[in-house]
């Protein structure tokens, strides 16, 4: 009986030591997580504060309501051009994203084409933006003769938006209960009716969130637009062979010029960008939470 009690006591002691060790490891891991999170928040906050302080102190109504280059004038052409390019990119990327996502989630699309589509989106997500810009310059600007223009820049942005939109929309479609889709087919609905009356209404929150995320990402792009959109000191005069201004170019060129006004314009443009992107991300998170 003594041996048994001694054995049980040792087992309980070992078990207590294991539990205690596990708790210590959990506390260390939680502590490191908080440290990393605090460091990330501190870095992000420092960027925000620095850009906002440097930009807000030099923003004037004249700068926001006039256009010109980084040495003189304002950034109205860059603000308008940025959202024109983003809008053109959405125009070229939303339809194929919707059709591609519908094809992938369809029960009949489990073959090679569906796997190739997923592989294509994964690879395209990792392609550097400068490579997309080079492709747009060689194919769109030179071969197809679009010139540095709104259409060429929008197509270059759409190539970057496409994989993000496709993946988010696919996930939104997969979250729809299968019973609703099966019931729609059982009632005699064809693919078009199922897509328009089941998939799109049920996934509209996810689709809108994906669009806002794609917009926030594309609004901060520069490399592909240098090769496809160029830069214009005024507003574009057409869809083709008319260069377009955008805020990231103003930031890039303005900070590299020696004049103080160019630096003011660069910081103001950076502030406008960071506030716009932050606002879009907050809106997308709010939409997802209200779902």
Coordinates of C-alpha atoms in Angstrom, one line a residue, residues 5 38 44 73 97 100 108 124 132 142 152 162 164 176 218-219 224 238 242 288:
X5 CA 0.9 5.6 -2.6
X38 CA 3.7 46.4 -29.6
X44 CA 3.0 51.9 -37.7
X73 CA 1.3 74.0 -58.7
X97 CA -12.7 37.8 -61.3
X100 CA -13.4 32.9 -62.7
X108 CA -18.3 20.8 -62.5
X124 CA 0.4 36.2 -60.2
X132 CA 4.0 43.8 -64.5
X142 CA 4.5 49.4 -77.7
X152 CA -2.6 51.0 -70.4
X162 CA -7.1 40.2 -60.4
X164 CA -6.7 39.2 -54.9
X176 CA -22.7 30.2 -49.4
X218 CA -3.5 49.4 -56.1
X219 CA -3.7 53.1 -55.0
X224 CA 3.9 49.4 -63.2
X238 CA -8.2 60.9 -73.6
X242 CA -2.5 60.7 -73.0
X288 CA -17.2 42.4 -43.0

